[in-house]
Short mmCIF file of C-alpha atoms and ligand atoms in Angstrom, two decimals:
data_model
loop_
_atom_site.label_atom_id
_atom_site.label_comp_id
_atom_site.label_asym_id
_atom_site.label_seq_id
_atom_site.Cartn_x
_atom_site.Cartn_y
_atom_site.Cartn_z
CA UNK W 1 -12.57 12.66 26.87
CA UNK W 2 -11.14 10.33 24.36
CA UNK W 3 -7.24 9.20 25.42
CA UNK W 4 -7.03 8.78 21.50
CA UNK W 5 -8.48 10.10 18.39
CA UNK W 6 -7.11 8.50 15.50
CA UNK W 7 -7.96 9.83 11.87
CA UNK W 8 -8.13 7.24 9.64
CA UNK W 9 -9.74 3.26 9.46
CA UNK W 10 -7.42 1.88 7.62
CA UNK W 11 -4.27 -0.52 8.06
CA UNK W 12 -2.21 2.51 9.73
CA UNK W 13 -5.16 3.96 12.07
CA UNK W 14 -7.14 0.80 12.70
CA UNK W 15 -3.91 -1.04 14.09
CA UNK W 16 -3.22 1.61 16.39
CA UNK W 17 -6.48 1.73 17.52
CA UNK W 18 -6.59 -2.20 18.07
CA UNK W 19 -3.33 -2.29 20.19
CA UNK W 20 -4.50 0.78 22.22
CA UNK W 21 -7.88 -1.02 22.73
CA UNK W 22 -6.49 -3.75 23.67
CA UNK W 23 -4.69 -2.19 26.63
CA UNK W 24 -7.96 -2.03 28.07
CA UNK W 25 -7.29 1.47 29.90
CA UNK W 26 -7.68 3.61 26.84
CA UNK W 27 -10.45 5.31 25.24
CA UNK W 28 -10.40 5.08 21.37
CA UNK W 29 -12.42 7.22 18.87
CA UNK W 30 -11.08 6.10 15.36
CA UNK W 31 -12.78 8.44 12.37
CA UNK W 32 -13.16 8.05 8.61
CA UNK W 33 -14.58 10.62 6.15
CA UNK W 34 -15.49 7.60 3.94
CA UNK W 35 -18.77 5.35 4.95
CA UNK W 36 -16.33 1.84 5.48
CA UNK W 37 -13.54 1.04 7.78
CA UNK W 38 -10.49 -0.63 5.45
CA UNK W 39 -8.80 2.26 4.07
CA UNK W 40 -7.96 1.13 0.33
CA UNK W 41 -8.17 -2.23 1.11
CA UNK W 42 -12.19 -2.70 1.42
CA UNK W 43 -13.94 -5.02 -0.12
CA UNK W 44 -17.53 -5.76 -1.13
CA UNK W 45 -20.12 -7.93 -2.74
CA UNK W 46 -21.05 -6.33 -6.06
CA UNK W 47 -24.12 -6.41 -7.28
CA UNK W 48 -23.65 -9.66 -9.06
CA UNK W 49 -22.02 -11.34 -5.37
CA UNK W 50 -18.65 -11.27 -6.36
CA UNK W 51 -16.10 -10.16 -3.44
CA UNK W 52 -13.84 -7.02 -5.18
CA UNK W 53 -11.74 -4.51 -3.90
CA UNK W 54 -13.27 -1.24 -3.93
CA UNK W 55 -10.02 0.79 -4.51
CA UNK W 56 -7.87 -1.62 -6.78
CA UNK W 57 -6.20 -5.05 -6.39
CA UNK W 58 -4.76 -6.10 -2.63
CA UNK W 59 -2.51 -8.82 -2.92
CA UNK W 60 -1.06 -9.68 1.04
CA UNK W 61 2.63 -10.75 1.38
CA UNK W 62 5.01 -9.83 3.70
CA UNK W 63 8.75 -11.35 5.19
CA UNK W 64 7.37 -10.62 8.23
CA UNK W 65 6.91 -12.73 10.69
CA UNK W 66 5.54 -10.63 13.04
CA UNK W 67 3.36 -9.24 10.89
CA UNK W 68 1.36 -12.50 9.30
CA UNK W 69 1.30 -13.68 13.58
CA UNK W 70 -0.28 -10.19 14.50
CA UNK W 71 -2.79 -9.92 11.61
CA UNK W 72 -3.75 -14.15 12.01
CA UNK W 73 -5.44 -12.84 15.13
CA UNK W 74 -7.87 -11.58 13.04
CA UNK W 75 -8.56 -13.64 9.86
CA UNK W 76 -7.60 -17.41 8.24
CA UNK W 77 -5.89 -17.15 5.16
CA UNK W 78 -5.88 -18.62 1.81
CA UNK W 79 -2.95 -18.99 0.34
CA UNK W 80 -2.64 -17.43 -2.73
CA UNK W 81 0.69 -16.75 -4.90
CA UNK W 82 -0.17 -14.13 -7.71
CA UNK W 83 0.77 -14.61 -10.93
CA UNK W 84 0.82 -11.39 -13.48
CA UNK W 85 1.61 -11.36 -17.14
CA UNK W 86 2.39 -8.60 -19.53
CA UNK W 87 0.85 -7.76 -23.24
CA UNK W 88 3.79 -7.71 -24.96
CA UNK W 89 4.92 -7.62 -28.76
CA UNK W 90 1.33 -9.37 -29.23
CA UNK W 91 2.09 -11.85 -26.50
CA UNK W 92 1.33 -12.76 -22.78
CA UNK W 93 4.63 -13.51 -20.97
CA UNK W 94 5.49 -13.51 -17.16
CA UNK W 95 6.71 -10.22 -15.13
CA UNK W 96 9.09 -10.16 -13.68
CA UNK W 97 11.11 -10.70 -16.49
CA UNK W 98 12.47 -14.23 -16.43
CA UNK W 99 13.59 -17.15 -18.88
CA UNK W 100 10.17 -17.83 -19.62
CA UNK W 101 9.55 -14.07 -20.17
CA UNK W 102 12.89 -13.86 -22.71
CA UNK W 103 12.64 -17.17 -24.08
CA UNK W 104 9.04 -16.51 -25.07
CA UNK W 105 9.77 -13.42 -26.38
CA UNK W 106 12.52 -13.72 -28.87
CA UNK W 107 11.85 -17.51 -29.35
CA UNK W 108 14.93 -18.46 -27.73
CA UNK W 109 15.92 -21.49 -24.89
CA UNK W 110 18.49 -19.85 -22.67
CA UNK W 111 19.13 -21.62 -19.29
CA UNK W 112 19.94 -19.52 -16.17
CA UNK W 113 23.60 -18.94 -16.89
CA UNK W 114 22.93 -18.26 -20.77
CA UNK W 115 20.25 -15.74 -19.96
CA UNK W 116 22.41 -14.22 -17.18
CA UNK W 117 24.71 -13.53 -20.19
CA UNK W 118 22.07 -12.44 -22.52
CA UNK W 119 21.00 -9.85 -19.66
CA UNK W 120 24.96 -8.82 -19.29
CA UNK W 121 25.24 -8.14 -23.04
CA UNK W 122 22.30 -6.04 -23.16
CA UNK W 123 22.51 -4.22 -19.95
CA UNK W 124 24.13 -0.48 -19.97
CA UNK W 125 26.82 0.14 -17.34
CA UNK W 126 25.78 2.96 -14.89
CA UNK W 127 28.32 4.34 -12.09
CA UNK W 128 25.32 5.37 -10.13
CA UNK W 129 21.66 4.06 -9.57
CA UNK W 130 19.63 7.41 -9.14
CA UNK W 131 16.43 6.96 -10.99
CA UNK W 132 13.90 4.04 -11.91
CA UNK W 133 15.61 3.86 -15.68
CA UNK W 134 18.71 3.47 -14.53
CA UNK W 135 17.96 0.10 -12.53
CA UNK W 136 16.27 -1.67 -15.49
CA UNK W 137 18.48 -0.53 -18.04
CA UNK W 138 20.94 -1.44 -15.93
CA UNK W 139 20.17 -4.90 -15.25
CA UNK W 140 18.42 -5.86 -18.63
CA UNK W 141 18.95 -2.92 -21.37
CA UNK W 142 17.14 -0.51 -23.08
CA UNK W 143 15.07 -2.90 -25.28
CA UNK W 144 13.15 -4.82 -22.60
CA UNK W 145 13.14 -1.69 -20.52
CA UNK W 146 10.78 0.02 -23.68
CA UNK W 147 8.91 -3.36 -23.80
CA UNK W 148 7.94 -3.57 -20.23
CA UNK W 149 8.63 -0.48 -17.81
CA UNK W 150 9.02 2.89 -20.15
CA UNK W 151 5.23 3.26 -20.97
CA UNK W 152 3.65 1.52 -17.74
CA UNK W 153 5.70 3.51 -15.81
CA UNK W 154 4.42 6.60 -18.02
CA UNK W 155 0.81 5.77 -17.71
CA UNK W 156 1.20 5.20 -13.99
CA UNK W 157 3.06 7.72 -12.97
CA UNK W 158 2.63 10.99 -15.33
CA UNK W 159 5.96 10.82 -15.35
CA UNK W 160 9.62 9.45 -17.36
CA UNK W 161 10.92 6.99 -15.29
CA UNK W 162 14.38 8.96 -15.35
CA UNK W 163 12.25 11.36 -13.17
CA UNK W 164 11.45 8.95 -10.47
CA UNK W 165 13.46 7.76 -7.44
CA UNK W 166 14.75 4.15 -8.23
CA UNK W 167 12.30 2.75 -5.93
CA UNK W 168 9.65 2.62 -7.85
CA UNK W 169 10.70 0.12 -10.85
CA UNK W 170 12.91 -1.74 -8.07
CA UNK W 171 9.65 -2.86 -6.64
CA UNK W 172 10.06 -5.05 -9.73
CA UNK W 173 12.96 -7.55 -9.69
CA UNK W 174 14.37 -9.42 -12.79
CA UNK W 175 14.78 -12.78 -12.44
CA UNK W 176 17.57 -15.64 -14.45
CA UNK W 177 15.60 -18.10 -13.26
CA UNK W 178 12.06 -19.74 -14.42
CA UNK W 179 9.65 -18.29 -11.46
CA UNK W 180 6.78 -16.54 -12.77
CA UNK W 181 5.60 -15.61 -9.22
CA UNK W 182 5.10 -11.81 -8.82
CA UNK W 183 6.17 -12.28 -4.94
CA UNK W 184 8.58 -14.18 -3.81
CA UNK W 185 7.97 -13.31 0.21
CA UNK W 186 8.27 -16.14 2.67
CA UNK W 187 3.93 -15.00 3.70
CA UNK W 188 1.76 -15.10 0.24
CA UNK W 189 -1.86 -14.99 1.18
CA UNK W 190 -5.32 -13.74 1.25
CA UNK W 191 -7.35 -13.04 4.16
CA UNK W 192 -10.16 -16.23 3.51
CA UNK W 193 -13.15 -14.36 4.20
CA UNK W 194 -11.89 -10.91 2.95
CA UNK W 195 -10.01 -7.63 4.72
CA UNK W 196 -13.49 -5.89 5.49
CA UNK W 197 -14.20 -8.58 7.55
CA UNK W 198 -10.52 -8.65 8.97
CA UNK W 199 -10.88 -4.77 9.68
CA UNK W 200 -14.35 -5.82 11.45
CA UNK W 201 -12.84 -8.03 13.45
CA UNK W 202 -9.54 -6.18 14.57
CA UNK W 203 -12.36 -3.18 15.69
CA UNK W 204 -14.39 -4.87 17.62
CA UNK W 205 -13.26 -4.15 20.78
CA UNK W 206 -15.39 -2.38 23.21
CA UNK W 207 -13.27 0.93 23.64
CA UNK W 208 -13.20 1.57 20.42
CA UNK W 209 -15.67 3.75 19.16
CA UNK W 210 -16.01 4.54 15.26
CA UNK W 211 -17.37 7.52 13.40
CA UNK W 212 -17.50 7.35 9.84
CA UNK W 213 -18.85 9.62 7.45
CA UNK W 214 -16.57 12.05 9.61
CA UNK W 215 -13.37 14.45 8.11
CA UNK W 216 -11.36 15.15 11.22
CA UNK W 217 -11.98 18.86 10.05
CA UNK W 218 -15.32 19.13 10.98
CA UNK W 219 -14.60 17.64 14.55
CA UNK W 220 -11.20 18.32 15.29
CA UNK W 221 -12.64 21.25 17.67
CA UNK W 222 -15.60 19.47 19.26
CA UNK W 223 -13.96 16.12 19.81
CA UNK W 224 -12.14 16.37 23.31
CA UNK W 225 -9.05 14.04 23.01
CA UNK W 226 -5.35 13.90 24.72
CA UNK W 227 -3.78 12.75 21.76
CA UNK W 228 -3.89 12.11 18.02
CA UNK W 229 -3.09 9.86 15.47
CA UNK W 230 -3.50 11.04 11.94
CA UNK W 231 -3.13 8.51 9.11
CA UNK W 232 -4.34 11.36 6.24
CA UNK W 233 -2.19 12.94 4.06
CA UNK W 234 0.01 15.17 6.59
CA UNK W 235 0.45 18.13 3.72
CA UNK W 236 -3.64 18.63 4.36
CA UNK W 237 -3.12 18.26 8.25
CA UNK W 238 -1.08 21.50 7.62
CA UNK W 239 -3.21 23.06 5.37
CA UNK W 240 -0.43 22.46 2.71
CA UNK W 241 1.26 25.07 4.31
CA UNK W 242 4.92 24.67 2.71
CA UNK W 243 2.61 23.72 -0.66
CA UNK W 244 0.80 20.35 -2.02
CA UNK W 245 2.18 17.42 -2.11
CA UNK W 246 1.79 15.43 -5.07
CA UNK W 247 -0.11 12.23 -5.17
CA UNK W 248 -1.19 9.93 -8.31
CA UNK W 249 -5.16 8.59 -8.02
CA UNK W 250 -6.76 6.12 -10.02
CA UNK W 251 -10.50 5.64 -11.51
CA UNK W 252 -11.09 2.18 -11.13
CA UNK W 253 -13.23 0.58 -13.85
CA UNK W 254 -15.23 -2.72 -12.92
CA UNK W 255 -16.88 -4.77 -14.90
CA UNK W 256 -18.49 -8.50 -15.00
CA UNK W 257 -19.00 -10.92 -17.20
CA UNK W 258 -21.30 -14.37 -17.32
CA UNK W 259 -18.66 -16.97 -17.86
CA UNK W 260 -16.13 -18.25 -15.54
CA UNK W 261 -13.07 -16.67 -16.50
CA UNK W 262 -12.00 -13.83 -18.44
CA UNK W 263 -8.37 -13.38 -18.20
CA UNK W 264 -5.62 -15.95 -18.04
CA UNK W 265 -3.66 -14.62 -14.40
CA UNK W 266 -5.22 -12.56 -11.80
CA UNK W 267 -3.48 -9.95 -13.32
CA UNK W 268 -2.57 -8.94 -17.02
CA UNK W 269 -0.38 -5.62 -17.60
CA UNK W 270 -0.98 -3.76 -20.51
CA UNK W 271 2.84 -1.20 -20.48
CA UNK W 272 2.59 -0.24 -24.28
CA UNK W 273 -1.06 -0.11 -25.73
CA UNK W 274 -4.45 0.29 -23.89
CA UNK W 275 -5.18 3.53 -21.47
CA UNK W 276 -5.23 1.28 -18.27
CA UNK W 277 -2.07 0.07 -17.17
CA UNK W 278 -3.74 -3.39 -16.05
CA UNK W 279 -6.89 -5.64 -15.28
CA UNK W 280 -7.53 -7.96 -12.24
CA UNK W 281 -9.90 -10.43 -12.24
CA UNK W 282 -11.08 -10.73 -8.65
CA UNK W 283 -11.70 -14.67 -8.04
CA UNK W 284 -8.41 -15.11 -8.96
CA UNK W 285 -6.83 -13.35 -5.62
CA UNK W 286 -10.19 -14.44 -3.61
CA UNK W 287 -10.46 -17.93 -4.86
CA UNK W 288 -14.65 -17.40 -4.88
CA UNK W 289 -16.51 -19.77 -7.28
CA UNK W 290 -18.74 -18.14 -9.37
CA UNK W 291 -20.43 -18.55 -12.58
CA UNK W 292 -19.83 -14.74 -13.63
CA UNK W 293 -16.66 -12.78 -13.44
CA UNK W 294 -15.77 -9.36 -12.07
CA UNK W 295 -12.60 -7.21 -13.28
CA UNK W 296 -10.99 -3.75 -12.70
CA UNK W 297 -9.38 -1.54 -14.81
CA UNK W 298 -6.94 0.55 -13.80
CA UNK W 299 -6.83 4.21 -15.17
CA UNK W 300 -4.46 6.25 -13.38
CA UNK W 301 -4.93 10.26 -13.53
CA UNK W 302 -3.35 13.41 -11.78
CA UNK W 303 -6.71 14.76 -9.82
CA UNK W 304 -8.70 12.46 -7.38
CA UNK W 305 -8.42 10.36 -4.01
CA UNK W 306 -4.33 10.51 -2.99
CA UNK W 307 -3.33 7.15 -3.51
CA UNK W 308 0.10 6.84 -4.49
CA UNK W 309 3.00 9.38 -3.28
CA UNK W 310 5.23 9.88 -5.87
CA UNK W 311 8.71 9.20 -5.01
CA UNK W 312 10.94 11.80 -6.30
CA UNK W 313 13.55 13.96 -4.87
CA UNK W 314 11.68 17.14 -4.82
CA UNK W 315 8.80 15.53 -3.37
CA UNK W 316 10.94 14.12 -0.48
CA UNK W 317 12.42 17.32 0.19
CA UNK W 318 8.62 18.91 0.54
CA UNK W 319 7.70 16.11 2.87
CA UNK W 320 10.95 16.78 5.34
CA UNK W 321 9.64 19.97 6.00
CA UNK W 322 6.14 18.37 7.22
CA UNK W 323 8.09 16.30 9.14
CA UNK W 324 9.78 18.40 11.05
CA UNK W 325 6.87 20.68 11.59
CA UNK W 326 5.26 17.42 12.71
CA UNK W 327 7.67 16.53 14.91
CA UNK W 328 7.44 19.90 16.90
CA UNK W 329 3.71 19.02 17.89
CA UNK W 330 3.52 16.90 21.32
CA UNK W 331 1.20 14.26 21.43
CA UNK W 332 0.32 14.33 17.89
CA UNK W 333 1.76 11.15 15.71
CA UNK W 334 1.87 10.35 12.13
CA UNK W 335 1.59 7.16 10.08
CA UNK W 336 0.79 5.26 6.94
CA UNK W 337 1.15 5.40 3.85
CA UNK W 338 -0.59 9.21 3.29
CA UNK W 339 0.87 10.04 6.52
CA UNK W 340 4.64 9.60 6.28
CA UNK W 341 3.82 9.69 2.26
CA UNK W 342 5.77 6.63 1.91
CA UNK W 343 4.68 3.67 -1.24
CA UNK W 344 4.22 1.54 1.47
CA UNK W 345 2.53 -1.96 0.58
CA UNK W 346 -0.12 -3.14 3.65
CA UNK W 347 2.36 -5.20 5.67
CA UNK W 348 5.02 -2.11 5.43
CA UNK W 349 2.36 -0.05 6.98
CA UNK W 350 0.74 -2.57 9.37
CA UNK W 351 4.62 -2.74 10.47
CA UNK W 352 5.02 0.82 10.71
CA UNK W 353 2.15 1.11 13.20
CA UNK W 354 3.16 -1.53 15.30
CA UNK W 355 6.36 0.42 16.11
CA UNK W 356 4.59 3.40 16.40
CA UNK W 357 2.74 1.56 19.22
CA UNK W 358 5.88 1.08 21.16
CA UNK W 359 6.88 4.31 20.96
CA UNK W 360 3.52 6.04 21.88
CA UNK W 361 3.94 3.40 25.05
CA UNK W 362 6.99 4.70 25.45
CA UNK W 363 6.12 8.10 25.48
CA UNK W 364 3.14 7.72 27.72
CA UNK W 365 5.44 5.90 30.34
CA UNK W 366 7.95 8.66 30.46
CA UNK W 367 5.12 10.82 30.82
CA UNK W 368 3.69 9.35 33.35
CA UNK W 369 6.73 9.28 35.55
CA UNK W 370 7.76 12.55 34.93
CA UNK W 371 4.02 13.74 36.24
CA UNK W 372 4.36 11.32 39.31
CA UNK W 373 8.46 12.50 40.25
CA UNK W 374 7.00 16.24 39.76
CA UNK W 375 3.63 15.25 42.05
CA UNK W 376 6.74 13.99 45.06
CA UNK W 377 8.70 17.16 44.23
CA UNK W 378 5.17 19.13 45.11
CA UNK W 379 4.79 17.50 48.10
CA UNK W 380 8.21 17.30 49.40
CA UNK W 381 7.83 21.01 48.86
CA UNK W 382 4.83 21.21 50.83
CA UNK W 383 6.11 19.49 53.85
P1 FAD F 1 -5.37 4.20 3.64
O1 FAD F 1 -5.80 2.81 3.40
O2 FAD F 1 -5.37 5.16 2.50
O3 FAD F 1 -6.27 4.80 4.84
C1 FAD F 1 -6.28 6.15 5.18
C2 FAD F 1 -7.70 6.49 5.56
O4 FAD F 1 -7.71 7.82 6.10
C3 FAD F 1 -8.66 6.48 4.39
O5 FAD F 1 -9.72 5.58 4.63
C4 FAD F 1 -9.16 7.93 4.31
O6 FAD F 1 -10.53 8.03 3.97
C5 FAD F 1 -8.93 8.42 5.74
N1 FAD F 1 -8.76 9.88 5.82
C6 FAD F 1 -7.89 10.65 5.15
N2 FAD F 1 -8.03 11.94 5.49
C7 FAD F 1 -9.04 11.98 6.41
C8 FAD F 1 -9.66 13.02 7.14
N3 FAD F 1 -9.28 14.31 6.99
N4 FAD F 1 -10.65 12.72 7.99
C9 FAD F 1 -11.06 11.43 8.15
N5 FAD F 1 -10.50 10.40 7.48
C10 FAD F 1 -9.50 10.67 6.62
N6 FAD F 1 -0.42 -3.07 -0.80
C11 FAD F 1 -0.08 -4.39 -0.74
O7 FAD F 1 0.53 -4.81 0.23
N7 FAD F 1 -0.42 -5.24 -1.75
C12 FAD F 1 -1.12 -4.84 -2.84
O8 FAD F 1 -1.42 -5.64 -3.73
C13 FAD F 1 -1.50 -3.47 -2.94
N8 FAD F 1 -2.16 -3.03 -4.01
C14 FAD F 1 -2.54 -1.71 -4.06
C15 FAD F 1 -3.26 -1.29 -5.18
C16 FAD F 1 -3.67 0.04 -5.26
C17 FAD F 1 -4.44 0.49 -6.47
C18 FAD F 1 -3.36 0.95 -4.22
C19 FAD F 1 -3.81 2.38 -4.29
C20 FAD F 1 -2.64 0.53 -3.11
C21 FAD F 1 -2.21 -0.80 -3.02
N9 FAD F 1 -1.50 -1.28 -1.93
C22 FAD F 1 -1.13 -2.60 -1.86
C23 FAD F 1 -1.10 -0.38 -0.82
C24 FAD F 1 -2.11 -0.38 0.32
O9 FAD F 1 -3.35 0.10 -0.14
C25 FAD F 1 -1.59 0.51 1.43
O10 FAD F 1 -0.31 0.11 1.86
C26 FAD F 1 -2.47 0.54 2.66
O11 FAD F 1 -3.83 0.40 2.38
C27 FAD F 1 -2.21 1.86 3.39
O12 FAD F 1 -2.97 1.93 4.56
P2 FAD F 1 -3.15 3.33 5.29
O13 FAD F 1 -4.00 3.09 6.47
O14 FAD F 1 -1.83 3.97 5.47
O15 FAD F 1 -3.90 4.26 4.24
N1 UDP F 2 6.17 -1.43 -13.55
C1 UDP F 2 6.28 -1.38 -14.92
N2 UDP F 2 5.77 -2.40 -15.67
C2 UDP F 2 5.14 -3.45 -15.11
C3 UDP F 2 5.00 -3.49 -13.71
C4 UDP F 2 5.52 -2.46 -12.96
O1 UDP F 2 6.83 -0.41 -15.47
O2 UDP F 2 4.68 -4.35 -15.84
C5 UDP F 2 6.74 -0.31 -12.76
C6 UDP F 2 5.75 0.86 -12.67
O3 UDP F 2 6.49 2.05 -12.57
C7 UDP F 2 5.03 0.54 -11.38
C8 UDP F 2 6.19 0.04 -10.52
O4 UDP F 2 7.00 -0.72 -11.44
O5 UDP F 2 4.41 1.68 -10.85
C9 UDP F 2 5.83 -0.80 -9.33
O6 UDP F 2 5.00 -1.88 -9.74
P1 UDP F 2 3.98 -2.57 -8.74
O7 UDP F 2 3.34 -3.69 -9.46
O8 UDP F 2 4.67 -2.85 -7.48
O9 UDP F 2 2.91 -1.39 -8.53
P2 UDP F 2 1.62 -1.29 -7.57
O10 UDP F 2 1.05 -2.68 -7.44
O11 UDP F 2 2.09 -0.70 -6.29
O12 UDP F 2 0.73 -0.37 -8.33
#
């Protein structure tokens, strides 16, 4: 009998299973239906033995302290502070907007104050933030909004950004001043000798045993466990019972190329022309020398793996009833990004689980004394 069967090897499940390991009285079984541990975050040799990320782009950065500490048990980092520019108007200037974004743009040499002024006389008053147009016209206007977030936001999402929570384009700040950074967190860095190998290392404790290759719904009725964590989409868990949720996938297009570089930044975003939304070149975020080059493309669609949950009111509202049905379910937890269908970056998520840990402690304590105050009542009763 396992003490734990958690559903999932990525950040969410494999976490859990490494602090429950790591207690060294529980019995783990951690499962994947896919043939790697990593979740999204995997990452491989290709064929030409450059390191890329099987599932898009994973850029590490967190403000959290206790975060970088927990996860340094398991790698060395590089540090790495990625850069991303946008095709715009026929040009390649820095997002986040910033001076050197506007003054490139209109040919123009505002300081911070001057552009702060240039943003205010552009910017359309709104009495209430609701949806992801509102915060960039907001802040910068309706023509840099069109130049930068209308279509990307389009191509990403399926969707107007009027019909998204603000959320989504607040991910993206503007800036006054001249930092071309696409992160500004205190932790900026990659794990040096990749996040399959950090995931190999975080799982490599003896009482934790993983299946992959293995949907938790061909095993969920041989497997004997006490408990479950499930780190999957929670509208399947419940057989989509109060109906689907939405998610957006992506087909990833890779390709290499025999010279050194292709791309000037790790990243270039394409919001206005081209089907992809934007292409990474790998050694870049991995540092790898190389005399080829790998890239991704990034072609979002409707059907395919869940990837991103789409924040929008209606979608929220269909999640609160999962959670609630969730809740009613002893010993059964949720996390991660699928899980609590949150756009949770890596650090949010490896965060998430960590708490989770406490509280599964927690529970298991009060459990524990409950059984041993009911065992005295038994025998007091006996005597
Ligand atoms: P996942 O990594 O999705 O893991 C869930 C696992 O559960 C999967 O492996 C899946 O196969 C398994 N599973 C699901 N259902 C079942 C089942 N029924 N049976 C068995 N197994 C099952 N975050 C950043 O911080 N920085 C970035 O730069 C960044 N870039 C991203 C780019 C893209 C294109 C995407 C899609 C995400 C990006 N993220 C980034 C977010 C990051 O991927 C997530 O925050 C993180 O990987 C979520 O971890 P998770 O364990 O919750 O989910
Ligand atoms: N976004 C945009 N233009 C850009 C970059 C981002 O419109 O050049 C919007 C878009 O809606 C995107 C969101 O901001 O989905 C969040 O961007 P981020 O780079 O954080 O997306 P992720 O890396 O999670 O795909």
């Amino acid at each position: 009998m396992f003490d734990f069967l958690i559903v999932g090897a990525g950040f969410a499940g494999s976490v859990l299973a490494e602090r429950l390991a790591s207690l060294g009285n529980k019995k783990v079984l951690l499962i994947d239906k896919r043939n790697h541990i990593g979740g999204n975050t995997f990452d491989y040799y290709d064929h030409h033995g450059i390191l890329v990320h099987k599932y898009g782009p994973h850029i590490f950065h967190t403000n959290s302290h206790d975060v970088f500490d927990y996860l340094s048990s398991f790698t060395e980092w590089r540090q790495y502070e990625h850069h991303v520019l946008a095709s715009v108007d026929g040009q390649l200037v820095p997002i986040p907007i910033n001076q050197n974004t506007v003054n490139s743009l209109y040919g123009l040499n505002l300081n911070c104050s001057e552009l702060s002024d240039f943003f205010k006389s552009k910017a359309e008053k709104k009495d209430y933030i609701k949806t992801s147009e509102d915060v960039v016209i907001s802040v910068v206007g309706k023509e840099l909004y069109e130049k930068f977030f209308k279509g990307y936001t389009k191509k990403q999402w399926g969707l107007e950004p009027s019909e998204l929570d603000a959320s989504v384009t607040a991910r993206v700040p503007t800036r006054t001043n001249r930092d071309n950074r696409y992160f500004t967190d205190v932790y900026q860095s990659m794990p040096l000798h990749g996040y399959t190998k950090l995931f190999e290392n975080m799982l490599s404790h003896p009482n934790i045993k993983l299946m992959l290759n293995t949907d938790y719904a061909e095993v969920q009725n041989i497997i004997p466990f006490k408990s479950l964590i499930y780190t999957g989409p929670i509208d399947s868990y419940f057989n989509c019972c109060y109906g689907k949720l939405p998610y957006r996938s992506i087909d990833f297009k890779f390709e290499t190329f025999d010279t050194e570089r292709f791309q000037s930044s790790g990243t270039i975003n394409y919001p206005n022309t081209q089907p992809y939304t934007r292409i990474t070149e790998f050694k870049y975020l991995t540092g790898q020398k190389h005399p080829k080059t790998s890239i991704v493309y990034e072609y979002p669609k409707a059907e395919g793996d869940p990837y991103y949950p789409i924040p929008r009111e209606e979608n929220t509202k269909m999640y609160k009833k999962y959670q609630l049905l969730a809740a009613t379910l002893p010993n059964v937890y949720f996390t991660g990004r699928l899980g609590t269908y949150r756009y949770y970056n890596m650090d949010q998520v490896v965060a998430q689980s960590l708490t989770l840990f406490k509280k599964i402690m927690h529970n298991e304590l009060m459990q524990e004394t409950e059984y041993k105050s009911s065992m005295i009542k038994i025998e007091e009763n006996n005597q």
